[in-house]
Amino acid sequence: MPAVEIKNLNFIYSKKTPFEKRALQDINLTVEEGEFLGLVGATGSGKSTLIQHLNGLIKLQDKKRSSVVVNGMSATDKKSLKKLRFEVGMVFQYPEYQLFEDTVAKDVAFGPKNMKLDKDEIDARVRRALEVVGLEYDKFAERSPFDLSGGEKRRVAIAGVIAMQPKVLVLDEPVAGLDPVGREDILSLVKKLQKEVSPTIIMVSHNMDDMARLADRIVALKDGCIVANGTPKEVFCDRKLIEDAGLDLPAATRIADKLIARGVEIPSDIVTMDALSAELGKALRSRITVAAKANDGVSEEDENV
Ligand SMILES: Nc1ncnc2c1ncn2[C@@H]1O[C@H](COP(=O)(O)OP(=O)(O)OP(=O)(O)O)[C@@H](O)[C@H]1O
Ligand SMILES: [Mg+2]
């Protein structure tokens, strides 16, 4: 059973008004359990609208034709919708803006309390969630979330989501507004959460380097339609599609293109810096070998003369 199955999903904002705006058009998408899906697309392409359907924050407009099913539970059915809210952990952009309790522990406990768990279970989950996001319980639990650094606040907000132990974790631009170190910290945390809490990840990002490095599969939206669905290599190697969808190429791909144009012999499907440095190492080694052989040839000839 796939973790997420979306069929024929359409969505129109301000339907039947002069401000009508079609945000999603015939979306069909399956996400397998254990997959890290990167959702990309220019601003306004429908990414946030799509992910908000996964836990019923946005209701289906055409229940007869469309369906959204997560772990076998339908987002149209009222009963399963309640459960779905806990099965799909949603980390919004700038999640720290949603912190509101006077202590970190109370904030993280908000979700588990809504799940009507008993007190011991709630305490255990709060403790574990804080440890998982790298905030020592004894040091942070009783502090006000508003006195923390930006990165710490974001961790508290993420802890609040994973305390519900969601099976699917959806993150809408989780590193927006962070400095490079903060970005790396949160991205490594997301990978860790996939291993330890939520096996299926759907992450929205405008950063193609992050997507190329982290995602198993990339889905690109344009004007509410899926225009690409494949591995990072498949998607980024289709240069026309990338241009049409208004996306950037990963930096490694741009550098590789320039090097290839200058005659460096490396493959044209490089999408990560790791792959680029490995291929450059190989190309350099083979040039050194060729040069060494040429030198050997010269010296042998010299000796013969
Ligand atoms: N509440 C709303 N009312 C009317 N139109 C909306 C509303 N929210 C979004 N839209 C419109 O729907 C389309 C899709 O918006 P959405 O927020 O899903 O895009 P996005 O891909 O998440 O963009 P971004 O990268 O900027 O976050 C856009 O044209 C947007 O202007
Ligand atoms: Mg958005």
mmCIF file of C-alpha atoms and ligand atoms in Angstrom:
data_model
loop_
_atom_site.group_PDB
_atom_site.id
_atom_site.type_symbol
_atom_site.label_atom_id
_atom_site.label_comp_id
_atom_site.label_asym_id
_atom_site.label_seq_id
_atom_site.Cartn_x
_atom_site.Cartn_y
_atom_site.Cartn_z
ATOM 1 C CA MET A 1 0.000 0.000 0.000
ATOM 2 C CA PRO A 2 1.457 3.390 -0.973
ATOM 3 C CA ALA A 3 1.856 6.012 1.772
ATOM 4 C CA VAL A 4 0.017 8.608 -0.301
ATOM 5 C CA GLU A 5 -2.273 8.188 -3.282
ATOM 6 C CA ILE A 6 -3.808 11.236 -4.949
ATOM 7 C CA LYS A 7 -6.203 10.828 -7.841
ATOM 8 C CA ASN A 8 -7.668 13.475 -10.159
ATOM 9 C CA LEU A 9 -7.208 16.281 -7.679
ATOM 10 C CA ASN A 10 -8.418 19.708 -8.732
ATOM 11 C CA PHE A 11 -8.685 22.841 -6.663
ATOM 12 C CA ILE A 12 -10.032 26.299 -7.379
ATOM 13 C CA TYR A 13 -9.728 29.195 -4.922
ATOM 14 C CA SER A 14 -12.656 31.626 -4.647
ATOM 15 C CA LYS A 15 -14.730 29.353 -6.861
ATOM 16 C CA LYS A 16 -17.560 31.012 -8.762
ATOM 17 C CA THR A 17 -16.394 34.525 -7.953
ATOM 18 C CA PRO A 18 -14.608 37.045 -10.174
ATOM 19 C CA PHE A 19 -11.409 36.116 -8.246
ATOM 20 C CA GLU A 20 -11.599 32.445 -9.187
ATOM 21 C CA LYS A 21 -8.114 30.918 -9.343
ATOM 22 C CA ARG A 22 -7.381 27.383 -10.447
ATOM 23 C CA ALA A 23 -4.550 26.179 -8.207
ATOM 24 C CA LEU A 24 -4.466 22.434 -8.988
ATOM 25 C CA GLN A 25 -5.356 20.615 -12.160
ATOM 26 C CA ASP A 26 -5.831 16.845 -12.465
ATOM 27 C CA ILE A 27 -3.112 15.871 -10.040
ATOM 28 C CA ASN A 28 -2.327 12.151 -9.910
ATOM 29 C CA LEU A 29 0.471 11.260 -7.553
ATOM 30 C CA THR A 30 1.596 8.234 -5.578
ATOM 31 C CA VAL A 31 4.235 8.340 -2.857
ATOM 32 C CA GLU A 32 5.597 5.025 -1.642
ATOM 33 C CA GLU A 33 6.317 4.325 2.006
ATOM 34 C CA GLY A 34 9.951 5.137 2.773
ATOM 35 C CA GLU A 35 10.265 7.578 -0.096
ATOM 36 C CA PHE A 36 11.717 11.091 0.166
ATOM 37 C CA LEU A 37 9.737 13.126 -2.319
ATOM 38 C CA GLY A 38 10.877 16.596 -3.318
ATOM 39 C CA LEU A 39 8.078 18.892 -4.451
ATOM 40 C CA VAL A 40 9.287 21.806 -6.557
ATOM 41 C CA GLY A 41 7.794 24.488 -8.766
ATOM 42 C CA ALA A 42 7.843 28.231 -9.299
ATOM 43 C CA THR A 43 6.078 30.466 -6.823
ATOM 44 C CA GLY A 44 2.299 30.114 -7.147
ATOM 45 C CA SER A 45 2.533 26.733 -8.895
ATOM 46 C CA GLY A 46 0.321 25.015 -6.294
ATOM 47 C CA LYS A 47 2.753 23.225 -3.953
ATOM 48 C CA SER A 48 1.251 24.460 -0.678
ATOM 49 C CA THR A 49 -2.288 23.907 -1.932
ATOM 50 C CA LEU A 50 -1.398 20.322 -2.837
ATOM 51 C CA ILE A 51 0.209 19.387 0.467
ATOM 52 C CA GLN A 52 -2.589 20.907 2.527
ATOM 53 C CA HIS A 53 -4.926 18.329 1.005
ATOM 54 C CA LEU A 54 -2.914 15.553 2.641
ATOM 55 C CA ASN A 55 -4.250 16.108 6.135
ATOM 56 C CA GLY A 56 -7.565 17.656 5.228
ATOM 57 C CA LEU A 57 -6.576 21.266 5.911
ATOM 58 C CA ILE A 58 -8.001 21.928 2.473
ATOM 59 C CA LYS A 59 -11.077 19.881 1.659
ATOM 60 C CA LEU A 60 -11.587 18.069 -1.623
ATOM 61 C CA GLN A 61 -13.819 20.061 -3.964
ATOM 62 C CA ASP A 62 -14.959 17.148 -6.079
ATOM 63 C CA LYS A 63 -15.406 14.122 -3.829
ATOM 64 C CA LYS A 64 -16.919 12.048 -6.614
ATOM 65 C CA ARG A 65 -14.000 12.295 -9.035
ATOM 66 C CA SER A 66 -11.064 13.006 -6.739
ATOM 67 C CA SER A 67 -9.496 11.103 -3.914
ATOM 68 C CA VAL A 68 -6.663 11.601 -1.450
ATOM 69 C CA VAL A 69 -5.691 8.510 0.518
ATOM 70 C CA VAL A 70 -2.920 8.404 3.120
ATOM 71 C CA ASN A 71 -1.929 5.048 4.600
ATOM 72 C CA GLY A 72 -5.224 3.634 3.421
ATOM 73 C CA MET A 73 -7.254 6.451 5.016
ATOM 74 C CA SER A 74 -9.354 8.695 2.851
ATOM 75 C CA ALA A 75 -9.282 12.467 3.299
ATOM 76 C CA THR A 76 -12.944 12.573 2.308
ATOM 77 C CA ASP A 77 -14.189 10.427 5.133
ATOM 78 C CA LYS A 78 -14.912 12.428 8.314
ATOM 79 C CA LYS A 79 -13.835 9.667 10.706
ATOM 80 C CA SER A 80 -10.528 8.902 9.014
ATOM 81 C CA LEU A 81 -9.869 12.601 8.524
ATOM 82 C CA LYS A 82 -9.496 13.003 12.276
ATOM 83 C CA LYS A 83 -6.895 10.232 12.368
ATOM 84 C CA LEU A 84 -5.225 11.600 9.277
ATOM 85 C CA ARG A 85 -4.460 14.858 11.074
ATOM 86 C CA PHE A 86 -2.148 12.859 13.331
ATOM 87 C CA GLU A 87 -0.769 10.518 10.674
ATOM 88 C CA VAL A 88 0.416 13.378 8.488
ATOM 89 C CA GLY A 89 2.795 15.709 10.273
ATOM 90 C CA MET A 90 2.737 19.127 8.645
ATOM 91 C CA VAL A 91 5.643 21.499 9.182
ATOM 92 C CA PHE A 92 4.679 24.833 7.647
ATOM 93 C CA GLN A 93 6.987 27.548 6.433
ATOM 94 C CA TYR A 94 8.354 29.492 9.429
ATOM 95 C CA PRO A 95 6.741 27.027 11.863
ATOM 96 C CA GLU A 96 8.160 28.973 14.806
ATOM 97 C CA TYR A 97 5.449 31.597 14.244
ATOM 98 C CA GLN A 98 2.962 29.036 15.501
ATOM 99 C CA LEU A 99 4.587 28.601 18.915
ATOM 100 C CA PHE A 100 2.246 29.992 21.536
ATOM 101 C CA GLU A 101 2.556 28.251 24.918
ATOM 102 C CA ASP A 102 4.610 29.697 27.759
ATOM 103 C CA THR A 103 6.986 26.735 27.989
ATOM 104 C CA VAL A 104 8.687 24.569 25.395
ATOM 105 C CA ALA A 105 7.300 21.376 26.994
ATOM 106 C CA LYS A 106 3.702 22.664 26.846
ATOM 107 C CA ASP A 107 4.100 23.658 23.224
ATOM 108 C CA VAL A 108 5.436 20.252 22.195
ATOM 109 C CA ALA A 109 2.658 18.579 24.230
ATOM 110 C CA PHE A 110 -0.104 20.409 22.356
ATOM 111 C CA GLY A 111 -0.460 17.813 19.566
ATOM 112 C CA PRO A 112 -0.274 14.696 21.780
ATOM 113 C CA LYS A 113 -2.868 16.295 24.118
ATOM 114 C CA ASN A 114 -5.206 16.707 21.175
ATOM 115 C CA MET A 115 -4.718 13.008 20.506
ATOM 116 C CA LYS A 116 -6.182 12.402 23.974
ATOM 117 C CA LEU A 117 -3.203 10.347 25.120
ATOM 118 C CA ASP A 118 -2.660 9.790 28.834
ATOM 119 C CA LYS A 119 -0.334 12.068 30.762
ATOM 120 C CA ASP A 120 2.570 9.616 31.037
ATOM 121 C CA GLU A 121 2.485 8.948 27.319
ATOM 122 C CA ILE A 122 2.357 12.684 26.563
ATOM 123 C CA ASP A 123 5.350 13.347 28.870
ATOM 124 C CA ALA A 124 7.324 10.502 27.290
ATOM 125 C CA ARG A 125 6.581 11.775 23.791
ATOM 126 C CA VAL A 126 7.561 15.356 24.654
ATOM 127 C CA ARG A 127 10.827 14.153 26.159
ATOM 128 C CA ARG A 128 11.627 11.955 23.171
ATOM 129 C CA ALA A 129 10.615 14.551 20.560
ATOM 130 C CA LEU A 130 12.871 17.183 22.142
ATOM 131 C CA GLU A 131 15.793 14.762 22.318
ATOM 132 C CA VAL A 132 15.275 13.721 18.664
ATOM 133 C CA VAL A 133 15.421 17.340 17.448
ATOM 134 C CA GLY A 134 18.586 17.853 19.487
ATOM 135 C CA LEU A 135 17.210 19.919 22.389
ATOM 136 C CA GLU A 136 18.156 18.536 25.790
ATOM 137 C CA TYR A 137 14.927 18.072 27.768
ATOM 138 C CA ASP A 138 16.246 19.262 31.134
ATOM 139 C CA LYS A 139 17.716 22.378 29.589
ATOM 140 C CA PHE A 140 14.802 23.417 27.383
ATOM 141 C CA ALA A 141 11.513 21.988 28.695
ATOM 142 C CA GLU A 142 10.670 24.826 31.095
ATOM 143 C CA ARG A 143 12.016 27.701 29.001
ATOM 144 C CA SER A 144 9.792 30.095 27.119
ATOM 145 C CA PRO A 145 9.875 29.283 23.396
ATOM 146 C CA PHE A 146 10.032 33.015 22.715
ATOM 147 C CA ASP A 147 13.440 33.358 24.389
ATOM 148 C CA LEU A 148 15.121 30.817 22.115
ATOM 149 C CA SER A 149 17.254 31.405 19.011
ATOM 150 C CA GLY A 150 15.630 31.155 15.581
ATOM 151 C CA GLY A 151 17.059 27.680 14.952
ATOM 152 C CA GLU A 152 16.006 26.434 18.400
ATOM 153 C CA LYS A 153 12.474 27.780 17.928
ATOM 154 C CA ARG A 154 12.224 25.916 14.656
ATOM 155 C CA ARG A 155 13.371 22.721 16.365
ATOM 156 C CA VAL A 156 10.698 23.154 19.054
ATOM 157 C CA ALA A 157 8.064 23.594 16.341
ATOM 158 C CA ILE A 158 9.272 20.440 14.567
ATOM 159 C CA ALA A 159 9.322 18.560 17.893
ATOM 160 C CA GLY A 160 5.645 19.517 18.336
ATOM 161 C CA VAL A 161 4.843 17.837 15.028
ATOM 162 C CA ILE A 162 6.891 14.680 15.524
ATOM 163 C CA ALA A 163 5.527 14.223 19.067
ATOM 164 C CA MET A 164 2.383 13.041 17.282
ATOM 165 C CA GLN A 165 4.564 10.354 15.665
ATOM 166 C CA PRO A 166 3.274 10.935 12.138
ATOM 167 C CA LYS A 167 3.903 8.265 9.515
ATOM 168 C CA VAL A 168 4.198 10.859 6.778
ATOM 169 C CA LEU A 169 6.076 14.089 7.383
ATOM 170 C CA VAL A 170 5.362 17.031 5.091
ATOM 171 C CA LEU A 171 7.653 20.037 5.240
ATOM 172 C CA ASP A 172 6.937 23.273 3.392
ATOM 173 C CA GLU A 173 10.307 24.979 2.839
ATOM 174 C CA PRO A 174 11.724 23.980 6.213
ATOM 175 C CA VAL A 175 14.989 25.912 5.804
ATOM 176 C CA ALA A 176 13.534 29.212 4.555
ATOM 177 C CA GLY A 177 15.175 32.178 6.256
ATOM 178 C CA LEU A 178 17.999 30.221 7.923
ATOM 179 C CA ASP A 179 21.736 30.866 7.539
ATOM 180 C CA PRO A 180 23.883 28.163 5.828
ATOM 181 C CA VAL A 181 24.766 26.393 9.099
ATOM 182 C CA GLY A 182 21.152 26.494 10.302
ATOM 183 C CA ARG A 183 20.014 25.127 6.925
ATOM 184 C CA GLU A 184 22.412 22.179 7.083
ATOM 185 C CA ASP A 185 21.363 21.442 10.677
ATOM 186 C CA ILE A 186 17.679 21.311 9.786
ATOM 187 C CA LEU A 187 18.272 19.256 6.622
ATOM 188 C CA SER A 188 20.290 16.676 8.561
ATOM 189 C CA LEU A 189 17.493 16.649 11.120
ATOM 190 C CA VAL A 190 14.964 15.912 8.369
ATOM 191 C CA LYS A 191 17.054 12.921 7.231
ATOM 192 C CA LYS A 192 17.288 11.743 10.835
ATOM 193 C CA LEU A 193 13.513 12.091 11.281
ATOM 194 C CA GLN A 194 12.977 9.923 8.224
ATOM 195 C CA LYS A 195 15.065 7.170 9.836
ATOM 196 C CA GLU A 196 13.709 7.485 13.355
ATOM 197 C CA VAL A 197 10.140 8.811 13.169
ATOM 198 C CA SER A 198 8.420 9.240 9.804
ATOM 199 C CA PRO A 199 9.616 6.942 7.018
ATOM 200 C CA THR A 200 7.892 8.925 4.288
ATOM 201 C CA ILE A 201 8.920 12.523 3.666
ATOM 202 C CA ILE A 202 7.444 15.103 1.330
ATOM 203 C CA MET A 203 9.501 18.268 1.256
ATOM 204 C CA VAL A 204 8.788 21.471 -0.627
ATOM 205 C CA SER A 205 11.844 23.516 -1.525
ATOM 206 C CA HIS A 206 13.021 26.150 -3.962
ATOM 207 C CA ASN A 207 16.602 24.977 -3.472
ATOM 208 C CA MET A 208 17.507 22.543 -6.237
ATOM 209 C CA ASP A 209 20.855 21.627 -4.633
ATOM 210 C CA ASP A 210 19.041 20.374 -1.542
ATOM 211 C CA MET A 211 16.515 18.528 -3.683
ATOM 212 C CA ALA A 212 19.163 16.857 -5.846
ATOM 213 C CA ARG A 213 21.018 15.724 -2.743
ATOM 214 C CA LEU A 214 18.133 14.571 -0.584
ATOM 215 C CA ALA A 215 15.172 13.491 -2.691
ATOM 216 C CA ASP A 216 14.662 9.988 -4.084
ATOM 217 C CA ARG A 217 12.163 11.469 -6.510
ATOM 218 C CA ILE A 218 11.256 14.956 -7.619
ATOM 219 C CA VAL A 219 7.819 16.128 -8.688
ATOM 220 C CA ALA A 220 7.607 19.517 -10.367
ATOM 221 C CA LEU A 221 4.446 21.602 -10.604
ATOM 222 C CA LYS A 222 3.699 24.317 -13.090
ATOM 223 C CA ASP A 223 0.436 26.275 -13.000
ATOM 224 C CA GLY A 224 -1.160 23.553 -10.880
ATOM 225 C CA CYS A 225 -0.116 20.648 -13.143
ATOM 226 C CA ILE A 226 2.569 18.012 -12.649
ATOM 227 C CA VAL A 227 5.146 18.614 -15.369
ATOM 228 C CA ALA A 228 7.913 16.317 -14.117
ATOM 229 C CA ASN A 229 8.066 13.202 -11.976
ATOM 230 C CA GLY A 230 11.334 11.289 -11.764
ATOM 231 C CA THR A 231 14.677 10.846 -10.055
ATOM 232 C CA PRO A 232 16.753 14.034 -9.615
ATOM 233 C CA LYS A 233 18.942 12.912 -12.528
ATOM 234 C CA GLU A 234 15.950 12.302 -14.816
ATOM 235 C CA VAL A 235 14.342 15.626 -13.939
ATOM 236 C CA PHE A 236 17.421 17.864 -14.029
ATOM 237 C CA CYS A 237 18.799 16.297 -17.210
ATOM 238 C CA ASP A 238 15.731 17.508 -19.088
ATOM 239 C CA ARG A 239 17.005 21.068 -19.535
ATOM 240 C CA LYS A 240 14.027 22.189 -21.610
ATOM 241 C CA LEU A 241 11.572 21.007 -19.001
ATOM 242 C CA ILE A 242 13.535 22.782 -16.263
ATOM 243 C CA GLU A 243 13.419 26.007 -18.237
ATOM 244 C CA ASP A 244 9.700 25.626 -19.077
ATOM 245 C CA ALA A 245 8.843 24.945 -15.442
ATOM 246 C CA GLY A 246 10.760 28.049 -14.352
ATOM 247 C CA LEU A 247 13.159 26.044 -12.191
ATOM 248 C CA ASP A 248 16.866 26.436 -11.500
ATOM 249 C CA LEU A 249 19.424 23.736 -12.135
ATOM 250 C CA PRO A 250 21.484 22.502 -9.185
ATOM 251 C CA ALA A 251 24.786 24.406 -8.926
ATOM 252 C CA ALA A 252 26.734 21.188 -9.619
ATOM 253 C CA THR A 253 24.849 20.713 -12.911
ATOM 254 C CA ARG A 254 25.511 24.315 -13.967
ATOM 255 C CA ILE A 255 29.229 23.974 -13.216
ATOM 256 C CA ALA A 256 29.384 20.596 -14.998
ATOM 257 C CA ASP A 257 27.716 22.121 -18.098
ATOM 258 C CA LYS A 258 30.352 24.896 -18.198
ATOM 259 C CA LEU A 259 33.229 22.444 -17.770
ATOM 260 C CA ILE A 260 31.863 20.166 -20.504
ATOM 261 C CA ALA A 261 31.608 23.209 -22.823
ATOM 262 C CA ARG A 262 35.322 23.807 -22.153
ATOM 263 C CA GLY A 263 36.181 20.257 -23.123
ATOM 264 C CA VAL A 264 36.434 18.609 -19.698
ATOM 265 C CA GLU A 265 35.383 14.997 -20.072
ATOM 266 C CA ILE A 266 32.758 14.419 -17.377
ATOM 267 C CA PRO A 267 29.234 12.969 -17.697
ATOM 268 C CA SER A 268 26.363 15.342 -18.460
ATOM 269 C CA ASP A 269 24.049 13.951 -15.742
ATOM 270 C CA ILE A 270 25.790 15.334 -12.660
ATOM 271 C CA VAL A 271 23.356 16.824 -10.108
ATOM 272 C CA THR A 272 25.242 16.894 -6.800
ATOM 273 C CA MET A 273 28.517 18.432 -5.641
ATOM 274 C CA ASP A 274 29.681 15.035 -4.379
ATOM 275 C CA ALA A 275 29.205 13.525 -7.850
ATOM 276 C CA LEU A 276 30.890 16.538 -9.462
ATOM 277 C CA SER A 277 33.978 16.298 -7.271
ATOM 278 C CA ALA A 278 34.176 12.514 -7.810
ATOM 279 C CA GLU A 279 33.931 12.918 -11.604
ATOM 280 C CA LEU A 280 36.456 15.765 -11.648
ATOM 281 C CA GLY A 281 38.827 13.595 -9.611
ATOM 282 C CA LYS A 282 38.435 10.801 -12.171
ATOM 283 C CA ALA A 283 38.928 13.180 -15.120
ATOM 284 C CA LEU A 284 42.026 14.666 -13.476
ATOM 285 C CA ARG A 285 43.499 11.254 -12.723
ATOM 286 C CA SER A 286 42.980 10.097 -16.307
ATOM 287 C CA ARG A 287 44.635 13.300 -17.639
ATOM 288 C CA ILE A 288 47.613 12.741 -15.321
ATOM 289 C CA THR A 289 47.882 9.134 -16.504
ATOM 290 C CA VAL A 290 47.750 10.198 -20.175
ATOM 291 C CA ALA A 291 50.367 12.913 -19.549
ATOM 292 C CA ALA A 292 52.590 10.467 -17.679
ATOM 293 C CA LYS A 293 52.315 7.920 -20.494
ATOM 294 C CA ALA A 294 53.148 10.630 -23.048
ATOM 295 C CA ASN A 295 56.165 11.616 -20.984
ATOM 296 C CA ASP A 296 57.280 7.988 -20.748
ATOM 297 C CA GLY A 297 56.969 7.752 -24.531
ATOM 298 C CA VAL A 298 59.175 10.793 -25.047
ATOM 299 C CA SER A 299 61.858 9.572 -22.694
ATOM 300 C CA GLU A 300 61.935 6.127 -24.339
ATOM 301 C CA GLU A 301 62.334 7.731 -27.756
ATOM 302 C CA ASP A 302 65.037 10.012 -26.335
ATOM 303 C CA GLU A 303 66.862 7.003 -24.981
ATOM 304 C CA ASN A 304 66.611 5.206 -28.373
ATOM 305 C CA VAL A 305 68.178 8.200 -30.112
HETATM 306 N N1 LIG B 1 -6.187 31.717 -0.092
HETATM 307 C C1 LIG B 1 -6.051 31.920 -1.393
HETATM 308 N N2 LIG B 1 -6.991 32.585 -2.091
HETATM 309 C C2 LIG B 1 -6.884 32.776 -3.422
HETATM 310 N N3 LIG B 1 -5.867 32.318 -4.165
HETATM 311 C C3 LIG B 1 -4.891 31.654 -3.534
HETATM 312 C C4 LIG B 1 -4.934 31.426 -2.118
HETATM 313 N N4 LIG B 1 -3.833 30.729 -1.765
HETATM 314 C C5 LIG B 1 -3.140 30.548 -2.904
HETATM 315 N N5 LIG B 1 -3.774 31.096 -3.959
HETATM 316 C C6 LIG B 1 -3.324 31.085 -5.363
HETATM 317 O O1 LIG B 1 -3.251 29.714 -5.782
HETATM 318 C C7 LIG B 1 -2.073 29.465 -6.551
HETATM 319 C C8 LIG B 1 -1.239 28.397 -5.887
HETATM 320 O O2 LIG B 1 -0.777 28.884 -4.647
HETATM 321 P P1 LIG B 1 0.170 28.058 -3.679
HETATM 322 O O3 LIG B 1 0.290 28.855 -2.430
HETATM 323 O O4 LIG B 1 -0.332 26.672 -3.566
HETATM 324 O O5 LIG B 1 1.540 28.070 -4.497
HETATM 325 P P2 LIG B 1 3.015 27.626 -4.048
HETATM 326 O O6 LIG B 1 3.531 26.751 -5.132
HETATM 327 O O7 LIG B 1 2.961 27.083 -2.671
HETATM 328 O O8 LIG B 1 3.817 29.019 -4.084
HETATM 329 P P3 LIG B 1 5.073 29.496 -3.186
HETATM 330 O O9 LIG B 1 6.295 28.836 -3.757
HETATM 331 O O10 LIG B 1 5.096 30.973 -3.409
HETATM 332 O O11 LIG B 1 4.821 29.125 -1.758
HETATM 333 C C9 LIG B 1 -1.376 30.823 -6.658
HETATM 334 O O12 LIG B 1 -1.726 31.406 -7.869
HETATM 335 C C10 LIG B 1 -1.920 31.623 -5.505
HETATM 336 O O13 LIG B 1 -1.928 32.996 -5.804
HETATM 337 MG MG MG B 2 3.850 27.665 -0.848
#
